[in-house]
mmCIF file of C-alpha atoms in Angstrom:
data_model
loop_
_atom_site.group_PDB
_atom_site.id
_atom_site.type_symbol
_atom_site.label_atom_id
_atom_site.label_comp_id
_atom_site.label_asym_id
_atom_site.label_seq_id
_atom_site.Cartn_x
_atom_site.Cartn_y
_atom_site.Cartn_z
ATOM 1 C CA UNK Q 50 0.000 0.000 0.000
ATOM 2 C CA UNK Q 51 1.174 3.469 -0.731
ATOM 3 C CA UNK Q 52 1.355 6.674 1.171
ATOM 4 C CA UNK Q 53 -0.763 9.627 0.074
ATOM 5 C CA UNK Q 54 -1.212 13.197 1.136
ATOM 6 C CA UNK Q 55 -4.305 14.639 2.809
ATOM 7 C CA UNK Q 56 -5.303 11.342 4.413
ATOM 8 C CA UNK Q 57 -6.989 11.344 7.809
ATOM 9 C CA UNK Q 58 -4.755 9.785 10.479
ATOM 10 C CA UNK Q 59 -6.699 7.423 12.715
ATOM 11 C CA UNK Q 60 -6.332 6.347 16.317
ATOM 12 C CA UNK Q 61 -7.209 2.785 17.419
ATOM 13 C CA UNK Q 62 -10.907 3.494 18.059
ATOM 14 C CA UNK Q 63 -11.330 5.346 14.772
ATOM 15 C CA UNK Q 64 -9.513 2.555 12.938
ATOM 16 C CA UNK Q 65 -12.022 -0.026 14.168
ATOM 17 C CA UNK Q 66 -14.923 2.158 13.044
ATOM 18 C CA UNK Q 67 -13.405 2.551 9.586
ATOM 19 C CA UNK Q 68 -12.698 -1.185 9.360
ATOM 20 C CA UNK Q 69 -16.370 -1.888 9.971
ATOM 21 C CA UNK Q 70 -17.252 0.569 7.214
ATOM 22 C CA UNK Q 71 -14.900 -1.284 4.845
ATOM 23 C CA UNK Q 72 -16.520 -4.568 5.853
ATOM 24 C CA UNK Q 73 -20.000 -3.170 5.159
ATOM 25 C CA UNK Q 74 -18.803 -2.003 1.728
ATOM 26 C CA UNK Q 75 -17.291 -5.430 1.081
ATOM 27 C CA UNK Q 76 -20.465 -7.191 2.220
ATOM 28 C CA UNK Q 77 -22.627 -5.096 -0.110
ATOM 29 C CA UNK Q 78 -20.167 -5.728 -2.935
ATOM 30 C CA UNK Q 79 -20.349 -9.500 -2.343
ATOM 31 C CA UNK Q 80 -24.159 -9.461 -2.269
ATOM 32 C CA UNK Q 81 -24.280 -7.508 -5.510
ATOM 33 C CA UNK Q 82 -21.891 -9.902 -7.256
ATOM 34 C CA UNK Q 83 -23.143 -13.134 -5.675
ATOM 35 C CA UNK Q 84 -19.860 -13.841 -3.878
ATOM 36 C CA UNK Q 85 -19.424 -15.929 -0.736
ATOM 37 C CA UNK Q 86 -17.212 -15.068 2.223
ATOM 38 C CA UNK Q 87 -16.833 -15.680 5.933
ATOM 39 C CA UNK Q 88 -15.158 -13.869 8.792
ATOM 40 C CA UNK Q 89 -11.931 -15.575 9.873
ATOM 41 C CA UNK Q 90 -9.428 -15.888 12.727
ATOM 42 C CA UNK Q 91 -9.669 -13.238 15.445
ATOM 43 C CA UNK Q 92 -12.432 -11.464 13.560
ATOM 44 C CA UNK Q 93 -14.625 -14.561 13.683
ATOM 45 C CA UNK Q 94 -13.791 -15.151 17.345
ATOM 46 C CA UNK Q 95 -14.538 -11.520 18.203
ATOM 47 C CA UNK Q 96 -17.899 -11.630 16.438
ATOM 48 C CA UNK Q 97 -18.902 -14.825 18.253
ATOM 49 C CA UNK Q 98 -17.498 -14.073 21.713
ATOM 50 C CA UNK Q 99 -17.501 -10.275 21.974
ATOM 51 C CA UNK Q 100 -20.117 -9.293 19.380
ATOM 52 C CA UNK Q 101 -17.471 -7.079 17.842
ATOM 53 C CA UNK Q 102 -13.690 -6.851 18.009
ATOM 54 C CA UNK Q 103 -11.501 -8.792 20.388
ATOM 55 C CA UNK Q 104 -10.385 -6.017 22.794
ATOM 56 C CA UNK Q 105 -6.716 -6.314 21.796
ATOM 57 C CA UNK Q 106 -7.403 -6.852 18.084
ATOM 58 C CA UNK Q 107 -7.602 -4.071 15.521
ATOM 59 C CA UNK Q 108 -7.900 -5.757 12.162
ATOM 60 C CA UNK Q 109 -10.472 -7.660 10.116
ATOM 61 C CA UNK Q 110 -9.847 -10.898 8.224
ATOM 62 C CA UNK Q 111 -12.219 -12.529 5.757
ATOM 63 C CA UNK Q 112 -11.912 -15.689 3.693
ATOM 64 C CA UNK Q 113 -13.465 -16.591 0.349
ATOM 65 C CA UNK Q 114 -13.693 -19.777 -1.719
ATOM 66 C CA UNK Q 115 -10.954 -19.594 -4.323
ATOM 67 C CA UNK Q 116 -13.329 -19.197 -7.270
ATOM 68 C CA UNK Q 117 -15.117 -16.324 -5.510
ATOM 69 C CA UNK Q 118 -11.777 -14.778 -4.549
ATOM 70 C CA UNK Q 119 -10.630 -14.762 -8.171
ATOM 71 C CA UNK Q 120 -13.882 -13.145 -9.307
ATOM 72 C CA UNK Q 121 -13.665 -10.591 -6.486
ATOM 73 C CA UNK Q 122 -10.181 -9.546 -7.561
ATOM 74 C CA UNK Q 123 -11.090 -9.395 -11.244
ATOM 75 C CA UNK Q 124 -13.785 -6.822 -10.425
ATOM 76 C CA UNK Q 125 -12.189 -4.742 -7.663
ATOM 77 C CA UNK Q 126 -8.797 -4.500 -9.348
ATOM 78 C CA UNK Q 127 -10.499 -2.434 -12.060
ATOM 79 C CA UNK Q 128 -11.600 0.244 -9.587
ATOM 80 C CA UNK Q 129 -10.165 3.650 -10.556
ATOM 81 C CA UNK Q 130 -7.337 5.010 -8.409
ATOM 82 C CA UNK Q 131 -9.641 7.828 -7.321
ATOM 83 C CA UNK Q 132 -12.005 5.345 -5.612
ATOM 84 C CA UNK Q 133 -12.233 5.482 -1.832
ATOM 85 C CA UNK Q 134 -12.002 1.698 -1.456
ATOM 86 C CA UNK Q 135 -9.051 0.257 -3.340
ATOM 87 C CA UNK Q 136 -8.017 -3.351 -3.705
ATOM 88 C CA UNK Q 137 -4.306 -4.103 -3.408
ATOM 89 C CA UNK Q 138 -3.022 -7.443 -4.635
ATOM 90 C CA UNK Q 139 -0.187 -9.143 -6.490
ATOM 91 C CA UNK Q 140 -1.618 -7.706 -9.706
ATOM 92 C CA UNK Q 141 -1.807 -4.039 -8.685
ATOM 93 C CA UNK Q 142 1.848 -3.176 -7.998
ATOM 94 C CA UNK Q 143 2.206 -1.155 -11.197
ATOM 95 C CA UNK Q 144 -1.203 0.454 -10.770
ATOM 96 C CA UNK Q 145 -0.257 1.895 -7.365
ATOM 97 C CA UNK Q 146 3.522 2.040 -7.895
ATOM 98 C CA UNK Q 147 4.148 -0.023 -4.776
ATOM 99 C CA UNK Q 148 5.868 -3.132 -3.516
ATOM 100 C CA UNK Q 149 3.201 -5.637 -2.583
ATOM 101 C CA UNK Q 150 4.639 -8.476 -0.523
ATOM 102 C CA UNK Q 151 1.615 -10.693 0.036
ATOM 103 C CA UNK Q 152 -0.005 -13.538 -1.922
ATOM 104 C CA UNK Q 153 -3.440 -12.459 -0.644
ATOM 105 C CA UNK Q 154 -5.392 -9.217 -1.116
ATOM 106 C CA UNK Q 155 -6.145 -6.162 1.012
ATOM 107 C CA UNK Q 156 -9.092 -3.793 0.634
ATOM 108 C CA UNK Q 157 -8.028 -0.300 1.737
ATOM 109 C CA UNK Q 158 -9.817 2.912 2.620
ATOM 110 C CA UNK Q 159 -7.613 5.321 0.668
ATOM 111 C CA UNK Q 160 -8.905 8.358 2.573
ATOM 112 C CA UNK Q 161 -7.329 7.256 5.858
ATOM 113 C CA UNK Q 162 -3.869 6.647 7.283
ATOM 114 C CA UNK Q 163 -2.862 4.265 10.061
ATOM 115 C CA UNK Q 164 0.369 3.221 11.728
ATOM 116 C CA UNK Q 165 1.180 -0.383 10.843
ATOM 117 C CA UNK Q 166 3.555 -2.186 13.175
ATOM 118 C CA UNK Q 167 6.330 -4.481 11.948
ATOM 119 C CA UNK Q 168 5.717 -4.175 8.201
ATOM 120 C CA UNK Q 169 6.677 -1.765 5.447
ATOM 121 C CA UNK Q 170 3.049 -0.946 4.638
ATOM 122 C CA UNK Q 171 2.176 2.728 4.430
ATOM 123 C CA UNK Q 172 -1.381 3.758 3.840
ATOM 124 C CA UNK Q 173 -4.973 3.497 4.938
ATOM 125 C CA UNK Q 174 -7.016 1.166 7.097
ATOM 126 C CA UNK Q 175 -7.626 -2.158 5.380
ATOM 127 C CA UNK Q 176 -9.151 -5.599 5.713
ATOM 128 C CA UNK Q 177 -7.315 -8.754 4.658
ATOM 129 C CA UNK Q 178 -8.988 -11.005 2.084
ATOM 130 C CA UNK Q 179 -7.716 -14.592 2.017
ATOM 131 C CA UNK Q 180 -8.567 -17.308 -0.525
ATOM 132 C CA UNK Q 181 -9.547 -20.729 0.809
ATOM 133 C CA UNK Q 182 -7.403 -23.244 -1.053
ATOM 134 C CA UNK Q 183 -7.522 -27.077 -1.137
ATOM 135 C CA UNK Q 184 -4.987 -29.218 0.686
ATOM 136 C CA UNK Q 185 -3.369 -32.262 -0.915
ATOM 137 C CA UNK Q 186 -5.266 -35.392 0.046
ATOM 138 C CA UNK Q 187 -2.214 -37.619 0.331
ATOM 139 C CA UNK Q 188 -0.532 -37.628 3.794
ATOM 140 C CA UNK Q 189 3.013 -37.430 2.393
ATOM 141 C CA UNK Q 190 2.092 -34.641 -0.013
ATOM 142 C CA UNK Q 191 0.449 -32.798 2.870
ATOM 143 C CA UNK Q 192 3.613 -33.098 4.968
ATOM 144 C CA UNK Q 193 5.904 -31.612 2.306
ATOM 145 C CA UNK Q 194 3.302 -29.017 1.318
ATOM 146 C CA UNK Q 195 3.127 -27.780 4.911
ATOM 147 C CA UNK Q 196 6.904 -27.653 5.380
ATOM 148 C CA UNK Q 197 7.437 -25.699 2.171
ATOM 149 C CA UNK Q 198 4.541 -23.342 2.878
ATOM 150 C CA UNK Q 199 5.826 -22.540 6.368
ATOM 151 C CA UNK Q 200 9.332 -21.847 5.041
ATOM 152 C CA UNK Q 201 8.045 -19.489 2.335
ATOM 153 C CA UNK Q 202 5.845 -17.638 4.830
ATOM 154 C CA UNK Q 203 8.756 -17.171 7.215
ATOM 155 C CA UNK Q 204 10.881 -15.822 4.381
ATOM 156 C CA UNK Q 205 8.330 -13.332 3.056
ATOM 157 C CA UNK Q 206 7.297 -12.153 6.513
ATOM 158 C CA UNK Q 207 10.977 -11.623 7.306
ATOM 159 C CA UNK Q 208 11.603 -9.524 4.202
ATOM 160 C CA UNK Q 209 8.455 -7.488 4.822
ATOM 161 C CA UNK Q 210 9.121 -5.523 7.960
ATOM 162 C CA UNK Q 211 10.686 -5.746 11.380
ATOM 163 C CA UNK Q 212 10.610 -8.778 13.660
ATOM 164 C CA UNK Q 213 10.994 -8.990 17.424
ATOM 165 C CA UNK Q 214 14.645 -9.980 17.820
ATOM 166 C CA UNK Q 215 17.793 -8.243 16.560
ATOM 167 C CA UNK Q 216 19.050 -11.577 15.253
ATOM 168 C CA UNK Q 217 15.918 -12.164 13.198
ATOM 169 C CA UNK Q 218 16.036 -8.587 11.896
ATOM 170 C CA UNK Q 219 19.588 -9.219 10.672
ATOM 171 C CA UNK Q 220 18.527 -12.443 8.988
ATOM 172 C CA UNK Q 221 15.580 -10.641 7.393
ATOM 173 C CA UNK Q 222 17.904 -7.959 6.044
ATOM 174 C CA UNK Q 223 20.078 -10.611 4.395
ATOM 175 C CA UNK Q 224 17.012 -12.385 3.018
ATOM 176 C CA UNK Q 225 15.930 -9.151 1.382
ATOM 177 C CA UNK Q 226 19.335 -8.781 -0.258
ATOM 178 C CA UNK Q 227 19.508 -12.370 -1.493
ATOM 179 C CA UNK Q 228 15.907 -13.177 -2.424
ATOM 180 C CA UNK Q 229 13.410 -11.273 -4.548
ATOM 181 C CA UNK Q 230 10.178 -10.889 -2.599
ATOM 182 C CA UNK Q 231 8.129 -11.366 -5.759
ATOM 183 C CA UNK Q 232 9.619 -14.804 -6.425
ATOM 184 C CA UNK Q 233 8.877 -15.915 -2.844
ATOM 185 C CA UNK Q 234 5.384 -14.424 -2.905
ATOM 186 C CA UNK Q 235 4.582 -16.001 -6.260
ATOM 187 C CA UNK Q 236 5.963 -19.366 -5.125
ATOM 188 C CA UNK Q 237 3.686 -19.250 -2.100
ATOM 189 C CA UNK Q 238 0.662 -18.436 -4.276
ATOM 190 C CA UNK Q 239 1.526 -21.220 -6.720
ATOM 191 C CA UNK Q 240 1.894 -23.697 -3.881
ATOM 192 C CA UNK Q 241 -1.383 -22.636 -2.259
ATOM 193 C CA UNK Q 242 -3.301 -23.078 -5.527
ATOM 194 C CA UNK Q 243 -1.437 -26.191 -6.688
ATOM 195 C CA UNK Q 244 -4.331 -28.486 -5.747
ATOM 196 C CA UNK Q 245 -7.076 -26.226 -7.068
ATOM 197 C CA UNK Q 246 -8.410 -29.017 -9.264
ATOM 198 C CA UNK Q 247 -9.238 -31.033 -6.112
ATOM 199 C CA UNK Q 248 -12.698 -29.519 -5.937
ATOM 200 C CA UNK Q 249 -13.985 -32.564 -4.073
ATOM 201 C CA UNK Q 250 -11.540 -32.018 -1.222
ATOM 202 C CA UNK Q 251 -13.134 -31.455 2.193
ATOM 203 C CA UNK Q 252 -10.054 -29.632 3.434
ATOM 204 C CA UNK Q 253 -9.840 -25.951 2.641
ATOM 205 C CA UNK Q 254 -7.437 -23.578 4.393
ATOM 206 C CA UNK Q 255 -5.902 -20.178 3.893
ATOM 207 C CA UNK Q 256 -2.852 -21.612 2.207
ATOM 208 C CA UNK Q 257 -1.502 -18.198 1.193
ATOM 209 C CA UNK Q 258 -0.471 -17.085 4.665
ATOM 210 C CA UNK Q 259 -1.471 -18.949 7.820
ATOM 211 C CA UNK Q 260 0.287 -22.217 8.513
ATOM 212 C CA UNK Q 261 -1.214 -25.294 10.097
ATOM 213 C CA UNK Q 262 1.225 -27.145 12.315
ATOM 214 C CA UNK Q 263 0.840 -30.897 12.691
ATOM 215 C CA UNK Q 264 -0.542 -30.574 16.228
ATOM 216 C CA UNK Q 265 -3.169 -28.047 15.180
ATOM 217 C CA UNK Q 266 -4.388 -29.458 11.911
ATOM 218 C CA UNK Q 267 -4.195 -32.791 10.124
ATOM 219 C CA UNK Q 268 -6.023 -34.538 7.328
ATOM 220 C CA UNK Q 269 -8.066 -36.310 9.987
ATOM 221 C CA UNK Q 270 -9.677 -33.069 11.096
ATOM 222 C CA UNK Q 271 -12.064 -30.923 9.095
ATOM 223 C CA UNK Q 272 -12.768 -27.234 9.367
ATOM 224 C CA UNK Q 273 -15.932 -25.952 11.010
ATOM 225 C CA UNK Q 274 -17.534 -23.002 9.230
ATOM 226 C CA UNK Q 275 -20.014 -20.973 11.223
ATOM 227 C CA UNK Q 276 -22.806 -18.742 9.909
ATOM 228 C CA UNK Q 277 -22.784 -15.533 11.907
ATOM 229 C CA UNK Q 278 -24.417 -12.148 11.800
ATOM 230 C CA UNK Q 279 -21.824 -9.474 12.432
ATOM 231 C CA UNK Q 280 -23.705 -6.387 13.587
ATOM 232 C CA UNK Q 281 -26.090 -6.029 10.615
ATOM 233 C CA UNK Q 282 -23.794 -7.785 8.173
ATOM 234 C CA UNK Q 283 -24.783 -11.204 6.860
ATOM 235 C CA UNK Q 284 -21.849 -13.564 6.528
ATOM 236 C CA UNK Q 285 -22.108 -15.850 3.501
ATOM 237 C CA UNK Q 286 -20.640 -19.324 3.320
#
């Protein structure tokens, strides 16, 4: 995301209000275009347990089936630069003259500005949009898929921003000098969508960013999707 002039700087409370406005816009967009999505991660937990944000959380994550995600991007990426809500993705680097490190998309309110910790992002409040991608059905393929995905995520998250320890910051600096972030990002996207033809698979995850360690997720366990109503926003599955 890119920095702009004349943007309103937001505090934490204002950021949450703007994030909800982005979510309402996204919800209306999905209804209009017959797209499915669900809240995810801390956003889903906050909606279920707190009827809003988790007190210490200040972002919004949504997930979409991969086919819906692709359609979403194909429409929103065509929004003019002057639009208030702008989609940033792997395909919009030239459009916004920016370095975009992630294999998933972000929907940004271009009229705002927030402070983003531990990454190189500069710009407005945004929600993360993750595609739900199939896992390999074979146990051995799953094992190597997970190991490679975790390595790529560590590498790209290291290049993009500042980590907690001085040692890791030094390693990240070297990674940035040795590896091109685009090649790592694209490799992660290609890996996440490698099994896209497995439409019959019961195992869908956000393969573009979040990892699933052996103790937390295995091919023996499915994912539970919950239909929720977030304020006045209907969540589609």
